[in-house]
Coordinates of C-alpha atoms in Angstrom, one line a residue:
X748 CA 140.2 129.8 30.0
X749 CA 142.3 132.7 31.5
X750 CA 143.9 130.8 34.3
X751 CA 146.7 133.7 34.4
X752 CA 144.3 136.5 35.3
X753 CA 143.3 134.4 37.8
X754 CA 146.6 135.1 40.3
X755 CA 147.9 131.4 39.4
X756 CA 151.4 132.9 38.3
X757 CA 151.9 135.8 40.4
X758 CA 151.5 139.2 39.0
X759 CA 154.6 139.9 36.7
X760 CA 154.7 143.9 35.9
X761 CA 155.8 143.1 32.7
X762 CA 153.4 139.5 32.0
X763 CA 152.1 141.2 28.3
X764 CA 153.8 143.7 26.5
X765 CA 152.8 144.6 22.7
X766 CA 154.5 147.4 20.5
X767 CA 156.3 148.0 23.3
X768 CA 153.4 149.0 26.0
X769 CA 153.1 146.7 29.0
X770 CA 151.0 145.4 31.5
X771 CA 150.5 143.5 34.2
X772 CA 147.8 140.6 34.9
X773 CA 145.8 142.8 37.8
X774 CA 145.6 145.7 35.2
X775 CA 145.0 143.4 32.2
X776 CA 142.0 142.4 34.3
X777 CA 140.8 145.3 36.1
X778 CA 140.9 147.0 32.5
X779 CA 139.0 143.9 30.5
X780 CA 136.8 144.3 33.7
X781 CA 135.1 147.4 32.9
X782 CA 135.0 146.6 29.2
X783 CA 132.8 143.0 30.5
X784 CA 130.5 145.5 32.8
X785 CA 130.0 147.8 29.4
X786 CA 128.7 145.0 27.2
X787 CA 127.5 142.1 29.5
X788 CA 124.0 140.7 27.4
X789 CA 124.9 142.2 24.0
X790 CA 124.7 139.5 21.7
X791 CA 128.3 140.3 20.3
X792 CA 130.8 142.8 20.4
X793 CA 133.4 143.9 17.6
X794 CA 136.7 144.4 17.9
X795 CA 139.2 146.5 15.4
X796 CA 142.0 143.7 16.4
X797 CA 145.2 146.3 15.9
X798 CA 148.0 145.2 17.6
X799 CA 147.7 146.6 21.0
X800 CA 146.9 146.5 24.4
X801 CA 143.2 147.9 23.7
X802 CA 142.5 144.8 21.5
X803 CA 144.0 142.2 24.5
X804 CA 141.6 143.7 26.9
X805 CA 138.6 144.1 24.6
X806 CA 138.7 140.4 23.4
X807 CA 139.1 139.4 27.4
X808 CA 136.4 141.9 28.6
X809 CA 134.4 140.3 25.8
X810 CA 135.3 136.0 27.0
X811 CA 134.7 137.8 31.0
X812 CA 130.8 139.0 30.0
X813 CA 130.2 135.7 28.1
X814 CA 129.4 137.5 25.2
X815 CA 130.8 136.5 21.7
X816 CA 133.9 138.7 20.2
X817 CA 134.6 139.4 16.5
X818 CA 137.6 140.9 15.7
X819 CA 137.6 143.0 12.5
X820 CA 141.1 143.1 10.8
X821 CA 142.2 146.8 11.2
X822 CA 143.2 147.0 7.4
X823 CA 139.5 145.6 6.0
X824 CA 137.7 147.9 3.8
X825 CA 134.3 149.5 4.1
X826 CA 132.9 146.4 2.2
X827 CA 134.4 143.9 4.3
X828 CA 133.9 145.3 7.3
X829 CA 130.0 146.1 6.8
X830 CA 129.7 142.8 5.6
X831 CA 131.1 141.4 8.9
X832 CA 129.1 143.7 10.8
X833 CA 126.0 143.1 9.4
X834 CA 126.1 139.5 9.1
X835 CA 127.3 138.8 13.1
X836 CA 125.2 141.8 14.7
X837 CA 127.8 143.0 16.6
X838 CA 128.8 146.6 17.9
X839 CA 132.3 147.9 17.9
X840 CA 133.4 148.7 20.9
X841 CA 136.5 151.1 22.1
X842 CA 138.6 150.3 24.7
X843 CA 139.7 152.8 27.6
X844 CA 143.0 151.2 29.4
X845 CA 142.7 154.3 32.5
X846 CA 138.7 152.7 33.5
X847 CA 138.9 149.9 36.1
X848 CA 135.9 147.5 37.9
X849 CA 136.0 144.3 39.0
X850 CA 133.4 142.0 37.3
X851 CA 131.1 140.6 39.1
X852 CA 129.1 138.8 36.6
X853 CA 128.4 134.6 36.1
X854 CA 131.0 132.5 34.2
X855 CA 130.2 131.8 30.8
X856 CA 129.1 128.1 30.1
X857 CA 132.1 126.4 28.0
X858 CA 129.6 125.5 25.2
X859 CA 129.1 129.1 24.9
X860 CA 130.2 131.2 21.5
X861 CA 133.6 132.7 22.6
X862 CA 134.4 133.9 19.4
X863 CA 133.5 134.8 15.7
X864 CA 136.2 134.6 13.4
X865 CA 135.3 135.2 10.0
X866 CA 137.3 133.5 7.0
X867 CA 137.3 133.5 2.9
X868 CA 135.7 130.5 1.7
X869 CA 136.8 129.6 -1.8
X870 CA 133.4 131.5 -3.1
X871 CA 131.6 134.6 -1.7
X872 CA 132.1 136.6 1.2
X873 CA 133.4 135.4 4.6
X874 CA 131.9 133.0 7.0
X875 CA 131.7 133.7 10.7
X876 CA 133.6 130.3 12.5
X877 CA 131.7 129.9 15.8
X878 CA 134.3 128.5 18.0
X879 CA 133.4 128.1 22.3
X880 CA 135.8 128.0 25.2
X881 CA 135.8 124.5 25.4
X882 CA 136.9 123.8 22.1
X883 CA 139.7 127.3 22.7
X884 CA 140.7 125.7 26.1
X885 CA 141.1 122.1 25.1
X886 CA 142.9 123.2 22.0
X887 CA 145.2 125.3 23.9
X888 CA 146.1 122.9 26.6
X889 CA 146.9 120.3 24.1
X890 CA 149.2 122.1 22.7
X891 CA 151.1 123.3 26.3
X892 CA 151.2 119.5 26.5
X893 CA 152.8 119.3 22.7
X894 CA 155.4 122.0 22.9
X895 CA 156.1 121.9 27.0
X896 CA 155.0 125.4 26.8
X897 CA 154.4 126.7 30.8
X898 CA 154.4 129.8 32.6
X899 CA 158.5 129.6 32.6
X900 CA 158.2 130.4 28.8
X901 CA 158.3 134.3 26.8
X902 CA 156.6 133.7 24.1
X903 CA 157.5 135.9 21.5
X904 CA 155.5 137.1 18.3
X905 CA 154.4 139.7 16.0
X906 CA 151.3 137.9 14.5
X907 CA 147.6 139.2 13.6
X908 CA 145.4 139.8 16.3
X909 CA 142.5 138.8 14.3
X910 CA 143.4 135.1 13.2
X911 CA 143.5 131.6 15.3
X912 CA 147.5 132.1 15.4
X913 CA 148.0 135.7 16.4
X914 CA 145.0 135.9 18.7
X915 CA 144.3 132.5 20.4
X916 CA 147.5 131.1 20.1
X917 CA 149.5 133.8 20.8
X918 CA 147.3 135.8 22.9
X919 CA 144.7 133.4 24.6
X920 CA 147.4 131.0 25.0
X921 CA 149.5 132.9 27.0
X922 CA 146.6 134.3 28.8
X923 CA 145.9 129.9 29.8
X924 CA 149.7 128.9 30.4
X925 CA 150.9 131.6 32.3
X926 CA 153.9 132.6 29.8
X927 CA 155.1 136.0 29.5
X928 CA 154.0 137.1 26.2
X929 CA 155.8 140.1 23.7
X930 CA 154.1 140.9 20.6
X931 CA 156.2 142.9 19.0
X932 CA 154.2 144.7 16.7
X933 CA 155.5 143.7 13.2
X934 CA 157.0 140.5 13.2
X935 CA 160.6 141.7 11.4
X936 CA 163.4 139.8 12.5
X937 CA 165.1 142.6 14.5
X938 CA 162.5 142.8 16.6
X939 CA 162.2 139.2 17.0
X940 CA 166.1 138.8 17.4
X941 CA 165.3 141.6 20.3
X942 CA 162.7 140.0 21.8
X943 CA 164.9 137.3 23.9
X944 CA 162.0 134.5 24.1
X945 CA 162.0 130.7 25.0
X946 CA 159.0 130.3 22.3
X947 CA 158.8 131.9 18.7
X948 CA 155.3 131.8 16.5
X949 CA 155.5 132.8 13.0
X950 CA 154.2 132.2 10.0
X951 CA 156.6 130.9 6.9
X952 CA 157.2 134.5 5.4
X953 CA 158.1 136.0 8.5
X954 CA 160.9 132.7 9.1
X955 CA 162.2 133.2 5.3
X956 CA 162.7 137.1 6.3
X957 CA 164.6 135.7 9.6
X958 CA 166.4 133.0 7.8
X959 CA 167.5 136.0 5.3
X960 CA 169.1 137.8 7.9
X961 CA 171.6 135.8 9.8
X962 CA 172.7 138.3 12.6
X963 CA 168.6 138.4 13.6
X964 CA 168.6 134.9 12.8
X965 CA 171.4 133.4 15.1
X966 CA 169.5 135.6 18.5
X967 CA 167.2 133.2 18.3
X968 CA 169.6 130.2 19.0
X969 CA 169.0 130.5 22.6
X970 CA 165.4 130.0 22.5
X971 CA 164.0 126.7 23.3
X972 CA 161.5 126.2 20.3
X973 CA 160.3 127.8 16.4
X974 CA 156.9 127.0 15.6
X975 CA 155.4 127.9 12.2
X976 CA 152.0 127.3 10.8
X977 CA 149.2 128.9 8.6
X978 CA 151.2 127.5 5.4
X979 CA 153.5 125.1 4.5
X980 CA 157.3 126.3 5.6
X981 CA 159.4 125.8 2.4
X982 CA 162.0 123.0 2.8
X983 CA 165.1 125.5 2.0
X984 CA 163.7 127.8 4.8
X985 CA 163.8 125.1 7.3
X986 CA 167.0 124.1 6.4
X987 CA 168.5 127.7 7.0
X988 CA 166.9 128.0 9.7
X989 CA 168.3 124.8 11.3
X990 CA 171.8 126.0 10.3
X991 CA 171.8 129.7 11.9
X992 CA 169.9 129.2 15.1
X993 CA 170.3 125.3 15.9
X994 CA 166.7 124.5 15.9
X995 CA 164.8 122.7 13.6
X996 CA 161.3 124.6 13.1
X997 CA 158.2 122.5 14.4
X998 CA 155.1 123.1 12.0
X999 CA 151.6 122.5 12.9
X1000 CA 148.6 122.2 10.8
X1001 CA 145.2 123.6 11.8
X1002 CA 142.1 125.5 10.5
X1003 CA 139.9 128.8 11.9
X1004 CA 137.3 125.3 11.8
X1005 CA 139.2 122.9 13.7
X1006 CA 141.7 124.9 15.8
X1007 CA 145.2 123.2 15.3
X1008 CA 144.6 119.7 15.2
X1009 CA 148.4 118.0 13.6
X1010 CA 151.5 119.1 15.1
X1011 CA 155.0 118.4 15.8
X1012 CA 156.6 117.6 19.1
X1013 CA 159.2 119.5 21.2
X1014 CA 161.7 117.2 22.3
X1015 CA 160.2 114.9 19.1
X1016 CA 161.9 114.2 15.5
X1017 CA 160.8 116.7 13.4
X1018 CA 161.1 116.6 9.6
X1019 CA 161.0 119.3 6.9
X1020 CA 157.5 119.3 4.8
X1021 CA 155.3 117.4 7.8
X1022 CA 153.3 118.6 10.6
X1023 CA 153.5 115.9 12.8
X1024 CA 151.2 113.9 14.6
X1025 CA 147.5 114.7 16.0
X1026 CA 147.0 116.4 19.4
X1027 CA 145.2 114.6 21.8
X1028 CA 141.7 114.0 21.5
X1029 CA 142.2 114.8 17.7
X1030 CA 141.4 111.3 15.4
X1031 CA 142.4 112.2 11.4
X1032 CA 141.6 110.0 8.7
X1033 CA 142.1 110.2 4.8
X1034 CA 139.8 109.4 2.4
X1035 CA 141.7 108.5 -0.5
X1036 CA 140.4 106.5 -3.6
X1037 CA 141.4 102.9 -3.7
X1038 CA 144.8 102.4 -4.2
X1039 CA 146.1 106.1 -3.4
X1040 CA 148.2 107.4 -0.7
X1041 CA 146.7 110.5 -0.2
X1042 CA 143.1 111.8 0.2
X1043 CA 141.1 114.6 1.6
X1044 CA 141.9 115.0 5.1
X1045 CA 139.1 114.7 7.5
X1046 CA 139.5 114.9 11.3
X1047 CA 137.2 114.6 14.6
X1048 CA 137.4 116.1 17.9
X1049 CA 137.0 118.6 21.0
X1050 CA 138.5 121.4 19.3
X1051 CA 135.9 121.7 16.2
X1052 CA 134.1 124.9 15.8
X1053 CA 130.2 124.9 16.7
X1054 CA 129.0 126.4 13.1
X1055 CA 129.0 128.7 10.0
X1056 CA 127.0 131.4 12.0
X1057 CA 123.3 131.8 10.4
X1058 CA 124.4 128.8 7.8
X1059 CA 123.3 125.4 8.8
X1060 CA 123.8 124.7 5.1
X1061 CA 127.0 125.3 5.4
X1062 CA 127.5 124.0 8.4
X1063 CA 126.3 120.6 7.5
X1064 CA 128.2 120.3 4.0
X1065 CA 131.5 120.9 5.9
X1066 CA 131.0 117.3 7.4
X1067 CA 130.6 114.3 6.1
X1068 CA 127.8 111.9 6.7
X1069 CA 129.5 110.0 9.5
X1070 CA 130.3 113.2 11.6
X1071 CA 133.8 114.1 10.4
X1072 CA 135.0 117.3 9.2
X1073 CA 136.2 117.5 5.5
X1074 CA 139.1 119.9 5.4
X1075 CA 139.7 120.1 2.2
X1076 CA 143.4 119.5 2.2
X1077 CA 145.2 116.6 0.4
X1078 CA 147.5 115.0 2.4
X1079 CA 149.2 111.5 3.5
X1080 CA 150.3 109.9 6.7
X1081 CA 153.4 107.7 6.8
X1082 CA 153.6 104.6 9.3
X1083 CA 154.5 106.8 12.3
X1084 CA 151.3 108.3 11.7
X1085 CA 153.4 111.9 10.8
X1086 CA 151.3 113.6 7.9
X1087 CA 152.3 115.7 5.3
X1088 CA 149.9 118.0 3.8
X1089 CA 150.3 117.6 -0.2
X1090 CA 148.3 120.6 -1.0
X1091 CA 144.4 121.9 -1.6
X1092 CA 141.3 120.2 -3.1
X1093 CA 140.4 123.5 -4.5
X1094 CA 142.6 126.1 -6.0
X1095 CA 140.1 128.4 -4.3
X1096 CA 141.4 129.0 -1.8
X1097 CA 145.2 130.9 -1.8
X1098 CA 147.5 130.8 1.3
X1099 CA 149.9 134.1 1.4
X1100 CA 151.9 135.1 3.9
X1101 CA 150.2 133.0 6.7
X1102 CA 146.3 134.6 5.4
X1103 CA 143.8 132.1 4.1
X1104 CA 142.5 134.0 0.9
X1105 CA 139.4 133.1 -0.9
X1106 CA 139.7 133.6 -4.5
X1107 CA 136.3 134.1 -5.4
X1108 CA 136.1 137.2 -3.0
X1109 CA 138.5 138.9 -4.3
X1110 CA 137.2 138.5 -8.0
X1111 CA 133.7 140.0 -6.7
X1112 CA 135.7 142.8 -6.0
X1113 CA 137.6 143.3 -9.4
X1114 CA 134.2 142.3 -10.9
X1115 CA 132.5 145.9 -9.4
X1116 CA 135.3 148.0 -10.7
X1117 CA 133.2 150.0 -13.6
X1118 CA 136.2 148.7 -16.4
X1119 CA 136.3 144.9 -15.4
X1120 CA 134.3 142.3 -17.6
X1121 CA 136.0 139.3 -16.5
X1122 CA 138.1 138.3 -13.5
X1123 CA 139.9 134.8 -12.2
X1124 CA 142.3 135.0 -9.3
X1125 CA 144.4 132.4 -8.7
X1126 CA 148.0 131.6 -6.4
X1127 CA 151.1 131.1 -7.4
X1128 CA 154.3 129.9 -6.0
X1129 CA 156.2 132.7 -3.8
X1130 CA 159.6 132.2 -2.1
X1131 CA 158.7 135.2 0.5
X1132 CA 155.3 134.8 0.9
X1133 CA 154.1 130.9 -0.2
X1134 CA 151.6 132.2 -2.6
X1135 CA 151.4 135.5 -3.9
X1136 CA 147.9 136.6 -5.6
X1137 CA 147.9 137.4 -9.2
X1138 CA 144.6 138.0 -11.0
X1139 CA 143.8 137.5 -14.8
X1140 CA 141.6 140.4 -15.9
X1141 CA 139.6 141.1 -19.1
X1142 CA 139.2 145.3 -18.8
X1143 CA 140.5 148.3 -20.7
X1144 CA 141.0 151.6 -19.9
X1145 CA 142.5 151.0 -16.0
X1146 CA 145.9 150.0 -15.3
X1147 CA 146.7 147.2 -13.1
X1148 CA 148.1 149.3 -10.2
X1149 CA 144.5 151.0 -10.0
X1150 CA 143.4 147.7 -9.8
X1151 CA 145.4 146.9 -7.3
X1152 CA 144.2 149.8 -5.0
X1153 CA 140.5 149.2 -6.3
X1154 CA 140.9 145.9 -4.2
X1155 CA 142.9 147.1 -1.4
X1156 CA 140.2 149.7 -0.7
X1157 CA 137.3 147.4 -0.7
X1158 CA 138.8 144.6 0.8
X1159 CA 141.7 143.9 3.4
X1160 CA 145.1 144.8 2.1
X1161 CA 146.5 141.6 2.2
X1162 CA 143.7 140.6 -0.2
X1163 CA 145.7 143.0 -3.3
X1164 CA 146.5 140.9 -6.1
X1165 CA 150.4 141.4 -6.0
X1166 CA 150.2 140.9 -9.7
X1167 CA 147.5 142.3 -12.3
X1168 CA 147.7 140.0 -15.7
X1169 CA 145.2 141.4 -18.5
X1170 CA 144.1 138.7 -20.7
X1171 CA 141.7 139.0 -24.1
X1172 CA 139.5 136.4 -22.2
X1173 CA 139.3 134.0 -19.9
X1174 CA 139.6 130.0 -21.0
X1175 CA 136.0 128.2 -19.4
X1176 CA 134.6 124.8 -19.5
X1177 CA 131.3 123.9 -21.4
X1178 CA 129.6 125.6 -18.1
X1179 CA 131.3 128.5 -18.3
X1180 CA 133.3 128.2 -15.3
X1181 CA 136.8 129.7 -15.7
X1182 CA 139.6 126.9 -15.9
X1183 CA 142.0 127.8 -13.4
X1184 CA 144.3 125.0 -14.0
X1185 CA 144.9 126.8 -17.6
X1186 CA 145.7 130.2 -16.0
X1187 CA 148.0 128.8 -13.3
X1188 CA 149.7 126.7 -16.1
X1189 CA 150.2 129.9 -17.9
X1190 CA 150.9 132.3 -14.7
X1191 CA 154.2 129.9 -14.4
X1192 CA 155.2 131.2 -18.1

C-alpha cells in the first residue's frame, strides 16, 4: 500500500512536509521502521493523530508490523478517549523521529485490520470501523484513476489526521501515488494560497473561508484540481470558487464504512450539488418507495469496511439482507448515472465542518452535567460550517457557555454545541422520544 516508501519515486528530500517539518521517503521509513520493530504482535496500537510528522510515521510503523492503528483525535476528552481505548485494546504509543531500523518483519495479508477508525453513530458512543489494506489500497487507486492524481502532483491540505480524508486520503494516498504531500497544519487559506500544489483537499468550511478571501483564493488558479467532501459544498461556495480560481470544485461522497465510493471526474463535467459517478468496482443502488426519485442509498464493493469491531450486531444491521450496505443517506441519480445526495435518513447524525457528529453522544454528555434534566441536540443550517450544533436543554442554575465547556471537556471539541437553547421541556411522541423535527422547526425561528 506504500508503494512510495518502496524507492518507486526516487527519494525527494522534501516528499512530506507537515507544519512546516519535512522529510524524506528513506527517513519516513527508517523512522516508521523502528516504530514497526517496537510493536510487531500487539493486537493494536493508538495513535494521538496531531498533525505532525510523529503521527505519519506512527500510523506507517503501525500498516509495516501488520498490526491495526487507531488514531485518537488530539482534542478528545478523557471520556472519549478511554472509551476508545478500552473498547479497541490498544496502547498508545510515542513516536521518536532521531531512532532508525530497517524492518525486517513479513508483509501484512491485505485482508488484515489496517485500521480502527472510530465514528459517532446517531446513538451512543463511537464505533470502531475496521477497514483492511485491500479495501485502503483499492479505494486509493480508484481514485488516482478518478482525479489523474500521480507522483507529478503536490497535494496540498490541512485536514485531520484522524478521519478517512485527512489521514487516508491525504496521507496514505500520497504515501500509494507517489505525490509530494504538504499538510499545512491548519487548513487557513493563506497557508493553502502558500502551499503552491497541483491537488487541493478540503472540506466545505475550509473552501467557504478560501472563497471569502479572494487574494488566497485566486493562488490557487494554477492548481490543476479542488476536491471537497465530508459534506455537501453549498452551491454559492462553488460558484465563488469557480469565479476566483477558474476551477470548478469536484465533490466526492464517501463514508469511514465504505471509503469514498461516488465522485466526480477530473477532466469530467462537474455540477454544483452532485458527487458524481461511482468509482470502479463500486455498484450503488436506491431503494426508493414506488413512485419516488430518491431513496436510501445503498452501495456494494471492494472498498467496504470488514466490521463494527466487537459488534456483529451491528455489523449485520448496517446491511441489508441481499449484502448491500445501507448508508443512510437519501439521495437520487439522474440518467448519467450522476447522484446527488438530498440529505439524511436520520437527523441523528450532524455534519459540521467536515466531522460526522452523532447527536445522541453529545446529549449523554449534557445529560451527566449535575444541572441537566433533559437534552436534544440537533443541526442546523450554517453558511461557514454546513451544520452547526445547537442543543435544547431543560436545566437551571448553569449558563450555556458552562455548558458548552462541560461538553468540550468530556468530549472532542468539535463536538461543543455552538449554541445552548434552554427550553421548559422538550416536545416527545407517545414513546417518549424527543421530536426533533419540532425543535429544528423552532431552531430556524
Amino acid at each position: 500500500m506504500l508503494t512510495a516508501l518502496e524507492g518507486a519515486y526516487g527519494d525527494r528530500k522534501d516528499a512530506v512536509e507537515i507544519a512546516g517539518r519535512t522529510a524524506s521517503y528513506e527517513e519516513l521509513l527508517a523512522a516508521a521502521g523502528a516504530v514497526a520493530a517496537d510493536v510487531a504482535g500487539r493486537p493494536a496500537v493508538a495513535v494521538t493523530a496531531t498533525a505532525s510528522l510523529e503521527t505519519v510515521v506512527a500510523v506507517v510503523g503501525g500498516l509495516l508490523a501488520g498490526v491495526p492503528v487507531v488514531p485518537l483525535p488530539p482534542d478528545s476528552g478523557p471520556a472519549e478517549r478511554e472509551h476508545i481505548l478500552r473498547d479497541s485494546g490498544a496502547h498508545p504509543i510515542d513516536v521518536d523521529l532521531t531512532r532508525r531500523a530497517d524492518f525486517g518483519g513479513p508483509a501484512p495479508a491485505p485482508e488484515d485490520p489496517a485500521l480502527v477508525l472510530y465514528t459517532s453513530g446517531t446513538t451512543g458512543a463511537p464505533k470502531g470501523v475496521v477497514l483492511t489494506g485491500a479495501a485502503l489500497a483499492a479505494d486509493l487507486d480508484a481514485l488516482a484513476e478518478a482525479w489523474q492524481w500521480s507522483a507529478e502532483d503536490t497535494l496540498v491540505h490541512g485536514l485531520p489526521l484522524f478521519h478517512v480524508h485527512g489521514l487516508v486520503l491525504g496521507v496514505l494516498g500520497a504515501l500509494r501515488t507517489g505525490s509530494r504531500l504538504v499538510h499545512t497544519g491548519r487548513p487557513t487559506p493563506g497557508a493553502y494560497a502558500k502551499a503552491g500544489g497541483s491537488l487541493y483537499f478540503g472540506v466545505p468550511t475550509v473552501w467557504s473561508r478560501i472563497a471569502a478571501d479572494p487574494q488566497a483564493a485566486a493562488a490557487l488558479a494554477p492548481a490543476r484540481l479542488l476536491v471537497s467532501g465530508s459534506a455537501a459544498l453549498p452551491a454559492p461556495v462553488f460558484r465563488d470558487l469557480e469565479h476566483l480560481t477558474g476551477h470548478r470544485p469536484v465533490e466526492r461522497y464517501g463514508m469511514t464504512e465504505t471509503l469514498i465510493t461516488v465522485s466526480g471526474r477530473a477532466g469530467g463535467e462537474v455540477r454544483p450539488g452532485t458527487v458524481g459517478t461511482p468509482l470502479p468496482g463500486i455498484r450503488t443502488r436506491i431503494a426508493a418507495e414506488e413512485g419516488a426519485e430518491i431513496g436510501e442509498l445503498q452501495l456494494t464493493g471492494p472498498t467496504l469496511f470488514a466490521g463494527y469491531l466487537g459488534r456483529p450486531e451491528a455489523t449485520a444491521a448496517a446491511y441489508t439482507e441481499d449484502g448491500w450496505f445501507r448508508t443512510g443517506d437519501i439521495a437520487a441519480v439522474d440518467e448519467d448515472g450522476v447522484h446527488r445526495i438530498v440529505g439524511r435518513a436520520s437527523v441523528d447524525l450532524i455534519k459540521s465542518g467536515g466531522y460526522r457528529i452523532g447527536a445522541g453522544e453529545i446529549e449523554n454528555a449534557l445529560l451527566d452535567h449535575p444541572k441537566v434534566t433533559e437534552a436534544a441536540v440537533v443541526g442546523v443550517p450554517d453558511a461557514d460550517l454546513g451544520q452547526r450544533i445547537v442543543a435544547f436543554v431543560v436545566a437551571e442554575g448553569v449558563t450555556g457557555p458552562e455548558l458548552t465547556d462541560f461538553v468540550a471537556s468530556h468530549l472532542s471539541v468539535h463536538k461543543r454545541p455552538r449554541e445552548v437553547r434552554f427550553v421548559a421541556s422538550l416536545p416527545r411522541n407517545a414513546m417518549g422520544k424527543p421530536q426533533k423535527r419540532l425543535l429544528l422547526g423552532e431552531s430556524e425561528r
